[in-house]
Coordinates of C-alpha atoms in Angstrom, one line a residue:
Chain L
X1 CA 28.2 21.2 24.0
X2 CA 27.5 17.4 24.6
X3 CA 23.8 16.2 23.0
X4 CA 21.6 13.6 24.1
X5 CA 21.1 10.9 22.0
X6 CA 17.4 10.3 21.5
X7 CA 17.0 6.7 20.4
X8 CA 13.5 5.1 20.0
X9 CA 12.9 1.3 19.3
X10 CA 9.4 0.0 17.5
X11 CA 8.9 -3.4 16.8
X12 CA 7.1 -4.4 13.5
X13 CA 5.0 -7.5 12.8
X14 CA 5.2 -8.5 9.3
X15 CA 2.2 -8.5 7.5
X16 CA 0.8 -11.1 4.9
X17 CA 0.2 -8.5 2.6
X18 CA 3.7 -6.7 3.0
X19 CA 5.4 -10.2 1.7
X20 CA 5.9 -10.5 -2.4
X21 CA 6.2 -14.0 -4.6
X22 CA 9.9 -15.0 -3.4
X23 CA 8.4 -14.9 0.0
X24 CA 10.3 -12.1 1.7
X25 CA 9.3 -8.5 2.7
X26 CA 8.6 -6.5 -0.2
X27 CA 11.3 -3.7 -0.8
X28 CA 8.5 -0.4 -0.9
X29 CA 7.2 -1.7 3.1
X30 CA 10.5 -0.4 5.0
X31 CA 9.4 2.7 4.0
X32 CA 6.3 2.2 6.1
X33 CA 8.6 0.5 8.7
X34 CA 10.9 3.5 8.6
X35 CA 7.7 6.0 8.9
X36 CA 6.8 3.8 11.9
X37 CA 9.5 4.1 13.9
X38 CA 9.8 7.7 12.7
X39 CA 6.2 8.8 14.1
X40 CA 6.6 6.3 17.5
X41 CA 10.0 8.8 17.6
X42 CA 7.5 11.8 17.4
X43 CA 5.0 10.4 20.1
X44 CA 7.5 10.1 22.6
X45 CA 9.4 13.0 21.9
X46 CA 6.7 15.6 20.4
X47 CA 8.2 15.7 16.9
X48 CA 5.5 14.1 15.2
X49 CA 3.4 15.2 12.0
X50 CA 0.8 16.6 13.9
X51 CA 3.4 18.4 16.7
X52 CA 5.1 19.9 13.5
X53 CA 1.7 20.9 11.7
X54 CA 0.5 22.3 14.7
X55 CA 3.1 24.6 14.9
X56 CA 2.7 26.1 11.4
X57 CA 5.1 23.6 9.2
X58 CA 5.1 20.4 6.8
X59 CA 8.1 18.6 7.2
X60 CA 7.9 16.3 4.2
X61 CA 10.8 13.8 3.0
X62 CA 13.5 14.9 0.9
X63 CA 16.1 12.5 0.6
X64 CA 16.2 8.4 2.0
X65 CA 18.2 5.8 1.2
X66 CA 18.1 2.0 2.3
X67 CA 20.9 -0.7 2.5
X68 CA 19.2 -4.4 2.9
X69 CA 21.7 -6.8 4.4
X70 CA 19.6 -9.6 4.9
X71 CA 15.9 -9.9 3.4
X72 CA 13.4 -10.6 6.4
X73 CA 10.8 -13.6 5.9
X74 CA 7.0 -13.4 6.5
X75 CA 6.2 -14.4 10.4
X76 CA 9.5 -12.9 11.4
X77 CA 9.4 -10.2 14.5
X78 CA 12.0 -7.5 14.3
X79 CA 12.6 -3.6 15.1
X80 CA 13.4 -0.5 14.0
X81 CA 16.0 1.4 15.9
X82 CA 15.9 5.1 15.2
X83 CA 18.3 7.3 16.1
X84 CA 18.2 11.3 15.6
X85 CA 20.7 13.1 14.4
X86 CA 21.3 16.5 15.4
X87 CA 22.3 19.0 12.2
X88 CA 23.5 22.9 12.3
X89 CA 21.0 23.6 9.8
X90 CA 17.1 23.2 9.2
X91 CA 16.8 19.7 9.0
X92 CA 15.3 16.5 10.5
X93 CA 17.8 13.8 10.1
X94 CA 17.2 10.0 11.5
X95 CA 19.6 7.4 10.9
X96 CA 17.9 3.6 11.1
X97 CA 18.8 0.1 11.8
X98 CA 16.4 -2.6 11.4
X99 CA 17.3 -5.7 13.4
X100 CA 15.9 -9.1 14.2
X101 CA 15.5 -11.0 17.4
X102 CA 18.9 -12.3 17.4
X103 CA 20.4 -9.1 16.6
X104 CA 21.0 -9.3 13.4
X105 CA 21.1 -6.3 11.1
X106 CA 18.7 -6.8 8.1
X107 CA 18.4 -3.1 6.5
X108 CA 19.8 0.6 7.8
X109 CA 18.9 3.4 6.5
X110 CA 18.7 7.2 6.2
X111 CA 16.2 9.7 6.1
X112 CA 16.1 13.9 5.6
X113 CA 13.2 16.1 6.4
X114 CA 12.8 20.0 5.5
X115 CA 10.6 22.4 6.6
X116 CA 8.3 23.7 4.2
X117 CA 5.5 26.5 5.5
X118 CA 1.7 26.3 5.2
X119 CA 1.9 27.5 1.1
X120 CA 5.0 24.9 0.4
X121 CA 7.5 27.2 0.6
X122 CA 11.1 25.9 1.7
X123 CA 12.1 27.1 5.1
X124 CA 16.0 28.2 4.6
X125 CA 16.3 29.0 8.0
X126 CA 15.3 27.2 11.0
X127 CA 12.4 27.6 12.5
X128 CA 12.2 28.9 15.8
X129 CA 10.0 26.2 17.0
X130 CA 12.2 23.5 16.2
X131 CA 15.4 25.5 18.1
X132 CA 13.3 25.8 21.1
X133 CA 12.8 21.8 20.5
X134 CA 16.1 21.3 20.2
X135 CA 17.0 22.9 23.2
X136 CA 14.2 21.6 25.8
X137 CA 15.1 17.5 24.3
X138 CA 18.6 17.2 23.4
X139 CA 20.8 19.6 25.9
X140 CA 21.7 17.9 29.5
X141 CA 20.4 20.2 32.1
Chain Y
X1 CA -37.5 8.3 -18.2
X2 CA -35.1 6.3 -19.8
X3 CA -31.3 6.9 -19.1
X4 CA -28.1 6.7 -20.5
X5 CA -26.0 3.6 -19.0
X6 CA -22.5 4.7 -18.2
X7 CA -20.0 2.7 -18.3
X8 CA -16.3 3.2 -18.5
X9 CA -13.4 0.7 -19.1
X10 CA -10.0 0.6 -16.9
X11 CA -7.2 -1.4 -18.1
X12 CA -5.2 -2.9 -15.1
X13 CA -1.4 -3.8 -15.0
X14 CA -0.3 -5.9 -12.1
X15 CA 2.3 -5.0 -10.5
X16 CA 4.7 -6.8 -8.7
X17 CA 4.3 -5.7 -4.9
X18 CA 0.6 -6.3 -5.6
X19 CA 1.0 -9.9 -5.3
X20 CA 1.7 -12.3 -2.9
X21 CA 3.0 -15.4 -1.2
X22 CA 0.9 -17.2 -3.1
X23 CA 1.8 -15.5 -6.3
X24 CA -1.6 -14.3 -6.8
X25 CA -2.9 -11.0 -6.3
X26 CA -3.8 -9.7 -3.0
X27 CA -7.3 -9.3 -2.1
X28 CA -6.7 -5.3 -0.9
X29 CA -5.3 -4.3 -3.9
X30 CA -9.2 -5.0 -5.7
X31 CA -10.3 -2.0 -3.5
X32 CA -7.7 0.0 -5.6
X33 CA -8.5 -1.5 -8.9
X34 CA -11.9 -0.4 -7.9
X35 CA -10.6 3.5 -7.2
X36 CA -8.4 3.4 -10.5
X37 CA -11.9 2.7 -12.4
X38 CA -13.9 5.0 -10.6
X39 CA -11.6 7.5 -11.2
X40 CA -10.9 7.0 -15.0
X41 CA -14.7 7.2 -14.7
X42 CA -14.3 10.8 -12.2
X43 CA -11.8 12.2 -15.3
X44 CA -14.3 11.3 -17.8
X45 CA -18.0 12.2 -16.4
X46 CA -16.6 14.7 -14.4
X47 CA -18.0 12.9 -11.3
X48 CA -14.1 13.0 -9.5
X49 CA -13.0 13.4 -6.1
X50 CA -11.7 16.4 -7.2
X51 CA -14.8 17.7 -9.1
X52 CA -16.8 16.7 -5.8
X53 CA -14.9 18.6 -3.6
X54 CA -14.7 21.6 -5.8
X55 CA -18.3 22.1 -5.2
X56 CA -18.0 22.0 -1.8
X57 CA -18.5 18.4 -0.9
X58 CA -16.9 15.0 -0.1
X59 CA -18.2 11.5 -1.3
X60 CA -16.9 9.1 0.9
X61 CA -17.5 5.1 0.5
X62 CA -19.5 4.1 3.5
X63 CA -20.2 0.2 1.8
X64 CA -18.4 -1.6 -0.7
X65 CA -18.4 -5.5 -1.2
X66 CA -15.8 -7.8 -3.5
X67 CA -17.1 -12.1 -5.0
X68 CA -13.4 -13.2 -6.3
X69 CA -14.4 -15.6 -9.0
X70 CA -10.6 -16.7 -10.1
X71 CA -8.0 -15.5 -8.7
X72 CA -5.7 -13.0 -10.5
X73 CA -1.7 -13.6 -11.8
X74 CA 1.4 -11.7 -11.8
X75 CA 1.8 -10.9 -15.9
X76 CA -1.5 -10.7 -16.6
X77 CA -3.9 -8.2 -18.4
X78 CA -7.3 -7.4 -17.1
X79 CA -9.6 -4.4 -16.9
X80 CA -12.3 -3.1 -14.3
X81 CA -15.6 -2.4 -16.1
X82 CA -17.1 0.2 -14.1
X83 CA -20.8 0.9 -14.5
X84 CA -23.1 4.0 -12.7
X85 CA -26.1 2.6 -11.3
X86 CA -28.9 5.7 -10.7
X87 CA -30.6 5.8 -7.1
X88 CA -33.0 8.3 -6.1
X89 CA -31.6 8.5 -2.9
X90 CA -28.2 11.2 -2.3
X91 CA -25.9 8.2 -3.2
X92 CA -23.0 7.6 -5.7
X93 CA -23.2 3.5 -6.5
X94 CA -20.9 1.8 -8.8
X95 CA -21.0 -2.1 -10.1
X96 CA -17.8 -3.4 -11.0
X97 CA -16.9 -6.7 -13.0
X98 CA -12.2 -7.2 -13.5
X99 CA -12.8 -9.3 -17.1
X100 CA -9.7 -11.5 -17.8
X101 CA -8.6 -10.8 -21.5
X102 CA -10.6 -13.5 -22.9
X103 CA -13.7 -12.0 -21.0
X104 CA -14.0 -14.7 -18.4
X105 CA -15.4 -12.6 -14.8
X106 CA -12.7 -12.8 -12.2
X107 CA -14.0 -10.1 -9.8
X108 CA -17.3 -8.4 -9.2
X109 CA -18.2 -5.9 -6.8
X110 CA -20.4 -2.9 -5.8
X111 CA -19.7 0.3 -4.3
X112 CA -22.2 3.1 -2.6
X113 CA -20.8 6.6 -1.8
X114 CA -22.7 9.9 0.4
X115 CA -21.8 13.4 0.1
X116 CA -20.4 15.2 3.2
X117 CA -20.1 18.5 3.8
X118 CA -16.8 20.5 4.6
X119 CA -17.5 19.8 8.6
X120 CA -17.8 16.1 7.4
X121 CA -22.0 16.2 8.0
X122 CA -24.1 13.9 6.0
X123 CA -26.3 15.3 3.8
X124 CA -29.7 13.5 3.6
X125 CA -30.9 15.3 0.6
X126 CA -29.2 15.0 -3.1
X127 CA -27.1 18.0 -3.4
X128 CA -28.2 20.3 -6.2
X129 CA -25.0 19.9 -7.9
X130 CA -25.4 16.2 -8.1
X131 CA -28.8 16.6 -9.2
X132 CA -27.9 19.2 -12.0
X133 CA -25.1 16.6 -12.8
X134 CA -27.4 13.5 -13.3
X135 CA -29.8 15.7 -15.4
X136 CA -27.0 17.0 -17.6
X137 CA -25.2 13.2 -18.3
X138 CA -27.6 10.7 -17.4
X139 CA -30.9 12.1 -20.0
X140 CA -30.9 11.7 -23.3
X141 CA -31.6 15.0 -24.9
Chain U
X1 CA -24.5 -28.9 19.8
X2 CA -23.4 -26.0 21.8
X3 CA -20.0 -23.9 20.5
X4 CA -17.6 -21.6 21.8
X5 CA -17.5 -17.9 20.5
X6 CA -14.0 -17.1 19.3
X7 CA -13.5 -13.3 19.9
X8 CA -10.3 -11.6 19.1
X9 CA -9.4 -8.1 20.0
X10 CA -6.7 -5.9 17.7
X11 CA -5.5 -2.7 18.4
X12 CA -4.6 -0.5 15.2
X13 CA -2.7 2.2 15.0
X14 CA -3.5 4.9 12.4
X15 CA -0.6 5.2 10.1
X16 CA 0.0 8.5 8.7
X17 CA 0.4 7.2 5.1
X18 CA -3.2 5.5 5.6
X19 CA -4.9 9.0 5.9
X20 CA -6.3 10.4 2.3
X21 CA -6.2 14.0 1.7
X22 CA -9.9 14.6 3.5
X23 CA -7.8 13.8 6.5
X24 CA -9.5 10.9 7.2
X25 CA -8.3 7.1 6.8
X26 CA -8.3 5.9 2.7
X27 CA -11.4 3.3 3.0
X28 CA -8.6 0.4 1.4
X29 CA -6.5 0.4 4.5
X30 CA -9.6 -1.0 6.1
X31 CA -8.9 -4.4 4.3
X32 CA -5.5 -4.2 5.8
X33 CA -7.2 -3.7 9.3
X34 CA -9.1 -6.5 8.8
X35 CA -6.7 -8.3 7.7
X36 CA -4.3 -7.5 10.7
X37 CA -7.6 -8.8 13.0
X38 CA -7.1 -11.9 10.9
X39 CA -3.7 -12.8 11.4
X40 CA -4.1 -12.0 15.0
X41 CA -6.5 -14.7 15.5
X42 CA -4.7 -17.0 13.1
X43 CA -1.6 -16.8 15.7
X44 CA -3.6 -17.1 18.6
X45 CA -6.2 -19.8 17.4
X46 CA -3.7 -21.5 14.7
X47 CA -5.8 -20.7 11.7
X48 CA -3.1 -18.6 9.8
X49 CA -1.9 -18.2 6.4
X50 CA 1.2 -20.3 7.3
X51 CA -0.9 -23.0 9.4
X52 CA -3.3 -23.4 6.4
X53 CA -0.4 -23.7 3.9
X54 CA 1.5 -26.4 6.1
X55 CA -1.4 -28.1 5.9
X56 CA -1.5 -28.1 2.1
X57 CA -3.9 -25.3 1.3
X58 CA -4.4 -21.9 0.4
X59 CA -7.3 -19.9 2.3
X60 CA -8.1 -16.9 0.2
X61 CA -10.8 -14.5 0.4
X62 CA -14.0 -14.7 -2.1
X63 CA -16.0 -13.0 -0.1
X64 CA -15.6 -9.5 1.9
X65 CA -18.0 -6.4 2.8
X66 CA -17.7 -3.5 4.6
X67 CA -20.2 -0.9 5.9
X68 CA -18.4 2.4 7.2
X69 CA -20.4 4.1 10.1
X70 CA -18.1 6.9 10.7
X71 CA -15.2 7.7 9.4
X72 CA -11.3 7.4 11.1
X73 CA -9.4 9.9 11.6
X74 CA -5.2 10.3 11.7
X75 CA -4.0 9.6 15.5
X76 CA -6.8 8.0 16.6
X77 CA -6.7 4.8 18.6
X78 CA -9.3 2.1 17.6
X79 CA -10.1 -2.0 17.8
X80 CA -11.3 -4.4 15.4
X81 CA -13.0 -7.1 17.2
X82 CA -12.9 -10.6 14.7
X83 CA -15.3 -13.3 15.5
X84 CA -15.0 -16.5 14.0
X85 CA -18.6 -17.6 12.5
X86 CA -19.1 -21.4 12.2
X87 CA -20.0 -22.8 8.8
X88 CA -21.6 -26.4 7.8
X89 CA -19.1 -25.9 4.5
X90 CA -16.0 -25.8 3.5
X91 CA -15.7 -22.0 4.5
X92 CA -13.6 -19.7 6.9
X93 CA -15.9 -16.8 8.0
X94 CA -15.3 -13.8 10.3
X95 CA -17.6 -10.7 11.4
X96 CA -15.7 -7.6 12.3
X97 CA -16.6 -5.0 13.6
X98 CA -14.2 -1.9 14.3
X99 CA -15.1 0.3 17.6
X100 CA -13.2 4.0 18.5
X101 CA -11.8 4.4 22.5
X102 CA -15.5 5.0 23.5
X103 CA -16.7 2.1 22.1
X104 CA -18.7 3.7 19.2
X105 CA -19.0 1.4 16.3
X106 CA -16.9 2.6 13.6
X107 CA -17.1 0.0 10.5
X108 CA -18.6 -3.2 10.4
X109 CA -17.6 -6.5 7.8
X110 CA -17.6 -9.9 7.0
X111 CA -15.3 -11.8 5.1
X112 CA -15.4 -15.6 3.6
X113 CA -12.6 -17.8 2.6
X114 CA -12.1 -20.8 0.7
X115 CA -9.8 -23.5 0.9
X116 CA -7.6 -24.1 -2.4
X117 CA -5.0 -27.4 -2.9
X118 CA -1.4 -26.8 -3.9
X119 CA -2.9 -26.1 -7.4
X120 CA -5.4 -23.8 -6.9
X121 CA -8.3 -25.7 -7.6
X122 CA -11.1 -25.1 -4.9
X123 CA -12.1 -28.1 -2.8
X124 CA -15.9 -28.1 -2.6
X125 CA -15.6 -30.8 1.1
X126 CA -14.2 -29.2 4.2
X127 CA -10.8 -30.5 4.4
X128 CA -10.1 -33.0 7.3
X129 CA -7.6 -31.1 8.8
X130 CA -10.0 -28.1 9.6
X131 CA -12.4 -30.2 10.7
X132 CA -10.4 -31.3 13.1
X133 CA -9.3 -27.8 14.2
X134 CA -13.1 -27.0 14.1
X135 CA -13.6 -29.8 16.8
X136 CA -10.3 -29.1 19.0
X137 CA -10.7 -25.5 19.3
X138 CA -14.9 -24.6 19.1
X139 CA -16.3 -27.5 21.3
X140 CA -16.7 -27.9 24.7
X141 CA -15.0 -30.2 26.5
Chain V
X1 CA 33.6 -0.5 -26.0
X2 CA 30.9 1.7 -26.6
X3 CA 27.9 0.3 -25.0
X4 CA 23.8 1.3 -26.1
X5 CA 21.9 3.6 -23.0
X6 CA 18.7 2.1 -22.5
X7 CA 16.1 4.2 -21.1
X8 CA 12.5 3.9 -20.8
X9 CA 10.0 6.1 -20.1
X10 CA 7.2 5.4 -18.0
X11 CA 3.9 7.9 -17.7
X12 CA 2.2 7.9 -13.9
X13 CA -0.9 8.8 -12.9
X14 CA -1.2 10.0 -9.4
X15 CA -3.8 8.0 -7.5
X16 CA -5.8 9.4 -5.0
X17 CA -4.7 6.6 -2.4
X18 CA -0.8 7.9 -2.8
X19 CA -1.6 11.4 -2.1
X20 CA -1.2 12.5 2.4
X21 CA -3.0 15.2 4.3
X22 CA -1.0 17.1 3.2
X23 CA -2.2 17.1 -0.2
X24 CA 0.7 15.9 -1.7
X25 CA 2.0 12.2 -3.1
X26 CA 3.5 10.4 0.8
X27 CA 7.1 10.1 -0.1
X28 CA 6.6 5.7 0.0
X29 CA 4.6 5.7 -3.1
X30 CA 7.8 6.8 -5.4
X31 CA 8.9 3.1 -4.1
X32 CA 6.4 2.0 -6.2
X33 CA 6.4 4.4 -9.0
X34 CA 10.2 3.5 -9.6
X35 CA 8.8 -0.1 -9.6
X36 CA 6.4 0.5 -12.0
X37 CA 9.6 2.0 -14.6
X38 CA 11.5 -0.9 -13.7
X39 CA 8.6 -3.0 -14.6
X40 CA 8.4 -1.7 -17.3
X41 CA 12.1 -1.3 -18.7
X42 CA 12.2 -5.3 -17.8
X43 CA 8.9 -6.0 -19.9
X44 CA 10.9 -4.1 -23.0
X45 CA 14.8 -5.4 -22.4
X46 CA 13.6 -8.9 -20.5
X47 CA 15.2 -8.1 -17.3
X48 CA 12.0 -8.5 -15.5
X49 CA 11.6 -10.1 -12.1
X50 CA 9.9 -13.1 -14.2
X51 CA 12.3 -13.3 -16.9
X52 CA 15.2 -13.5 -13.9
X53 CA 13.2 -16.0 -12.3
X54 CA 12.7 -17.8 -15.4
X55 CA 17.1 -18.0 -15.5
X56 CA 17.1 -19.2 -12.0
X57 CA 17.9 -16.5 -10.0
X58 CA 15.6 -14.0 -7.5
X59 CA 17.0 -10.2 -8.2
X60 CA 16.1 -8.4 -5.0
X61 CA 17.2 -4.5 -4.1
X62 CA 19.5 -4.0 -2.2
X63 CA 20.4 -0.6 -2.5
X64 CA 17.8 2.5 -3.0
X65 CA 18.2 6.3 -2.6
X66 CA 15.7 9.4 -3.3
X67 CA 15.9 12.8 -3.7
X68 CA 12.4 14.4 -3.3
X69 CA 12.9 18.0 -5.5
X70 CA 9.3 19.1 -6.0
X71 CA 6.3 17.4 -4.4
X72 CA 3.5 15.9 -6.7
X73 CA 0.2 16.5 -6.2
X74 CA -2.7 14.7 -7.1
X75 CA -3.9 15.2 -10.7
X76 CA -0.4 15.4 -12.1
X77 CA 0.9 13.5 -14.9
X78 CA 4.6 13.0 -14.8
X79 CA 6.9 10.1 -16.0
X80 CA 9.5 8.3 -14.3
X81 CA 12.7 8.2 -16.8
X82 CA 14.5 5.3 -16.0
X83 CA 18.3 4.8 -16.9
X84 CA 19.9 0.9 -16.9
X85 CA 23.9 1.6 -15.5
X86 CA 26.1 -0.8 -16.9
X87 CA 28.8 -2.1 -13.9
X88 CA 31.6 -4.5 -14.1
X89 CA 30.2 -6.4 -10.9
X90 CA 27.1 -8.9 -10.3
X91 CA 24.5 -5.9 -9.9
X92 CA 21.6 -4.2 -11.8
X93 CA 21.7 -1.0 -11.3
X94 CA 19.1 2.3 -12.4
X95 CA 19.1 5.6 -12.2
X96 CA 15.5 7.1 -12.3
X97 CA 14.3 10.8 -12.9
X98 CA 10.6 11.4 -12.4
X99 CA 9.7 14.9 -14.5
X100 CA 6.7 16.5 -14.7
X101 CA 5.1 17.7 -18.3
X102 CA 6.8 21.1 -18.4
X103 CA 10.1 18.9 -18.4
X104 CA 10.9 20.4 -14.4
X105 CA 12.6 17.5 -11.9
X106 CA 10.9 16.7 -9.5
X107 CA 12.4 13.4 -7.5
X108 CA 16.0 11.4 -8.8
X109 CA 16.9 8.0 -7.5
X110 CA 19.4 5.6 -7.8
X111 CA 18.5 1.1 -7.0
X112 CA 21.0 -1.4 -7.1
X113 CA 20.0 -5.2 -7.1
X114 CA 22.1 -8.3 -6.8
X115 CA 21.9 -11.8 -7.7
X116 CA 20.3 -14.5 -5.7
X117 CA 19.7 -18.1 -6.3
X118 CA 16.6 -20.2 -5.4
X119 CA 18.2 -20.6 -1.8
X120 CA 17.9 -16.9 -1.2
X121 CA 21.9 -17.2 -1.6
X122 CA 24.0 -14.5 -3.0
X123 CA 25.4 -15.0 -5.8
X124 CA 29.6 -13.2 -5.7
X125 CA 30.0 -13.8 -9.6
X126 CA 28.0 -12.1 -12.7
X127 CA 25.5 -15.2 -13.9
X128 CA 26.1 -16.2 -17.4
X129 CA 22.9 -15.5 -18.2
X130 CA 23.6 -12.1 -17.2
X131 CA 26.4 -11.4 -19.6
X132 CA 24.6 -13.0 -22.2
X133 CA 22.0 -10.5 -21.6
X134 CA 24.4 -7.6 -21.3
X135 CA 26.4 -8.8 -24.3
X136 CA 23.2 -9.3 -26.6
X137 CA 21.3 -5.8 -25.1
X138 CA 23.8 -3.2 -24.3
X139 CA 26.5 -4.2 -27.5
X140 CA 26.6 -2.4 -30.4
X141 CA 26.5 -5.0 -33.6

């Protein structure tokens, strides 16, 4: 079976605060940039905090990692492109790229998600909700 | 009636991200110096977010104001002296002065909280638990 | 003398990491809103962190209040309108005032800055250079 | 050669502003909390951001990875264990292990940083004040 890729892009202004003493973009704020691009993902395709909570799950971060190629100055507009990436088993998985306006790659990056129900237990299976996701956004009709 | 002044000391690391381009310490991170000593003061008089909303409330800030004296350094030592001003009214208000280590005032500041109820209503009269709490830890015996 | 009003409008997106535990948005991320309205007239009116500093001076905040009407909520969609307030001294002054999709007032502020040489020490004339911004971009042709 | 392990151990008090709506710590804030042990293992060993800036270099990550095991919630007290990693190459690298007081794992992590110089260039060879460091720190007499 052949998958759509979902792909979302978000650009991110730097802010003042988000800059440290050697003048370049704090470490800890791709986190927030990564979070970003994650939750302009679930706007557009109904995968967001909220879509998930409403359906009776937290899907909380269990694993990321970040690889910074190039640091990124204050004043500088870039993006985040995020990619999902489709797993057998019960887990949110986005890869990221962060890019400037020349096309640069500054930073990629990977993120996991779990489902945990409403009393923080892990969810071994996967829900049904997010099968029936799966199957209404990423199979060609 | 006389009563009690409270006041409670907060030492304050900087940290690194809390600083910025201009190697001083970013005005937004005062409004968390501010929490850090208000709740050191919470664990202490028992007048925490926590404690609040165990009996059955919310107190959140609706007015808070900052004077930056000197600015603040990466490195350096300071501490938020937080002290619990008594109002008749159903408010929680809180001076702050950040002391440098040889005492000089770099900040000062002032913050007024209101209790909430569970379907986030204001409450115009002074909850009997906050009343019961004043008597208990603001009168000398 | 007869001056322009210098309004700028920003459009903030509630962050999911910026909502506390009551589910409603932690009262520091409003400096950061602020702060956001700030920069966004800074680009548009050249009054910026980095326009200041290629000047020769720092511009930070001594100054900053904020009254909260109602509070924010994750998701929501709101404004902070910045106005520039005209000052006989050597100050940078701006009202905010934040307002929800129906135009309900939300939080209000005010913040002052001062202007700092290359070694922090605070210059009690207005410096030429903003004077001559003051003239070029408030009066009437 | 038999080289020292240096660890540190770094005690964390869960703020209020780091904890979601979902009641637990937001997956960003370990960013910072692995900060704060790296802060602190540089303040003991003098492997500090200032102390490297002092030798002429910047020390920026380049490299970071979590595993989330067990959320935090506010109120805890845990500690972030962190672990310097001696390599062969131009890098600083830590291992971190945040526990909580019954001695339970809740989040590992892994940073890596790398030499710059004051042009934000990379730097392909170990700095001799580096190896003096290592030499003097991690040797046993």
């Amino acid at each position: 079976m052949k998958r759509k890729d979902l792909i979302v892009e978000k650009e991110i202004e730097i802010r003042f605060s988000e800059v440290d003493s050697m003048n370049i973009v704090w470490h800890g704020s791709y986190m927030q940039y990564f979070e970003d691009a994650r939750e302009e993902f679930g706007r557009k395709y109904k995968l967001g905090y909220q879509d998930i909570y409403n359906n009776g799950f937290y899907a909380p971060l269990v694993d990321i990692s970040f690889q910074y190629k190039q640091p990124i100055f204050y004043g500088e507009k870039v993006k985040v492109i995020i990619k999902y990436v489709y797993k057998e088993s019960s887990k949110i998985v986005f890869e990221y790229i962060i890019k400037d306006s020349e096309g640069n790659i500054r930073t990629t990056g990977i993120s996991t998600q779990v489902f945990l129900d409403m009393d923080y237990k892990l969810l071994w299976y996967k829900p049904e909700y997010y099968t029936d996701w799966q199957n209404k956004t990423l199979v060609y009709d």
